[in-house]
Coordinates of C-alpha atoms in Angstrom, one line a residue:
M298 CA 132.2 359.7 49.3
N299 CA 128.9 361.3 48.4
T300 CA 125.8 360.2 50.3
I301 CA 122.1 360.7 49.6
N302 CA 119.0 360.6 51.9
K303 CA 116.1 359.9 49.6
V304 CA 112.9 357.9 50.1
Q305 CA 110.3 357.0 47.6
L306 CA 107.0 355.4 48.9
I307 CA 103.9 354.1 47.2
G308 CA 101.5 353.1 49.8
E309 CA 98.1 353.5 51.5
L310 CA 97.1 356.3 53.9
K311 CA 96.3 354.7 57.3
N312 CA 94.7 357.9 58.6
T313 CA 93.4 361.1 57.2
P314 CA 96.2 363.7 57.3
E315 CA 96.1 365.9 60.4
L316 CA 96.7 369.5 59.3
S317 CA 98.0 372.1 61.8
V318 CA 99.7 375.5 61.6
V319 CA 102.8 376.2 63.6
N320 CA 104.4 379.7 63.5
G321 CA 102.5 380.3 60.2
L322 CA 103.7 377.1 58.6
K323 CA 101.2 374.4 57.5
I324 CA 102.1 370.9 58.7
A325 CA 100.3 367.7 57.8
R326 CA 101.1 364.5 59.7
F327 CA 99.9 361.0 58.5
V328 CA 100.9 357.4 58.3
V329 CA 101.6 355.5 55.1
S330 CA 101.6 351.7 54.9
T331 CA 103.7 349.8 52.4
C332 CA 104.1 346.1 51.7
D333 CA 107.1 344.0 50.7
Y334 CA 106.6 340.5 49.2
Y335 CA 109.1 337.7 49.3
R336 CA 109.2 333.9 49.3
V337 CA 110.3 331.6 52.2
N338 CA 110.4 327.9 51.5
G339 CA 108.0 328.3 48.6
S340 CA 105.4 330.4 50.5
M341 CA 104.7 334.0 49.6
I342 CA 105.2 336.3 52.6
M343 CA 103.7 339.8 52.8
E344 CA 105.4 342.1 55.2
H345 CA 103.8 345.5 56.1
Q346 CA 105.7 348.6 57.1
W347 CA 104.1 351.7 58.7
H348 CA 105.9 355.0 58.0
N349 CA 105.3 358.2 60.0
V350 CA 105.2 361.1 57.4
V351 CA 105.3 364.9 57.7
A352 CA 104.5 367.3 54.9
M353 CA 105.1 371.1 55.2
G354 CA 103.9 374.2 53.4
Q355 CA 102.4 373.6 49.9
Q356 CA 102.9 369.8 50.2
A357 CA 100.9 369.8 53.5
S358 CA 98.0 371.7 51.8
L359 CA 98.1 369.3 48.8
V360 CA 97.9 366.2 51.0
A361 CA 95.2 367.6 53.3
Q362 CA 93.0 368.8 50.4
N363 CA 93.3 365.7 48.2
F364 CA 93.8 362.6 50.4
S365 CA 92.0 360.7 53.1
K366 CA 92.3 357.4 54.9
G367 CA 92.5 354.5 52.5
D368 CA 93.8 356.5 49.5
E369 CA 96.9 355.5 47.6
L370 CA 99.8 358.0 47.9
I371 CA 103.1 358.4 46.0
L372 CA 105.7 360.5 47.7
E373 CA 109.4 361.4 47.7
G374 CA 111.2 362.7 50.7
S375 CA 114.0 362.1 53.2
I376 CA 114.4 360.3 56.5
V377 CA 114.6 362.6 59.6
R378 CA 115.0 361.8 63.2
R379 CA 114.1 364.0 66.2
K380 CA 114.0 363.7 69.9
V381 CA 110.5 363.7 71.5
S382 CA 109.6 364.1 75.2
N383 CA 106.4 362.7 76.6
G384 CA 106.2 365.4 79.3
H385 CA 108.0 363.2 81.9
K386 CA 111.6 362.4 82.1
D387 CA 111.4 359.9 79.3
A388 CA 112.5 360.9 75.8
F389 CA 112.7 358.9 72.6
T390 CA 113.8 359.3 69.0
L391 CA 111.1 359.4 66.4
T392 CA 111.9 358.5 62.8
E393 CA 109.8 360.2 60.1
V394 CA 109.7 360.7 56.4
L395 CA 109.9 364.4 55.5
V396 CA 108.0 365.0 52.2
K397 CA 109.6 366.9 49.4
N398 CA 107.2 365.9 46.6
V399 CA 103.7 364.3 46.5
L400 CA 102.6 362.7 43.2
L401 CA 98.9 362.3 42.6
P402 CA 98.0 358.8 41.5
F403 CA 96.1 358.6 38.2
A404 CA 92.7 358.3 40.0
H405 CA 93.2 361.7 41.7
R406 CA 94.1 363.7 38.6
A407 CA 91.4 365.8 37.0

């Protein structure tokens, strides 16, 4: 059986991307909020999801130069999980979206 790990998000940046350089590689970290709408007993329900996102290399530069908090963002990527330690004995698994492609919404195109 073939499998695929692909994510497409259209959402709002909840923070300005934080750009850093690690071993010469540019990395941008940010949070994207999306909404799902559905009905329950005739009432419209809006459910927000917050996604931790990481962009690397050229995609990191593109995001850092063109987007800030509150902007709409369209991206494609994959889901990745990694173990994170808080410096003590506690460790947890962090789920993130690793960006493969960022699409500029119409308002951002020159």
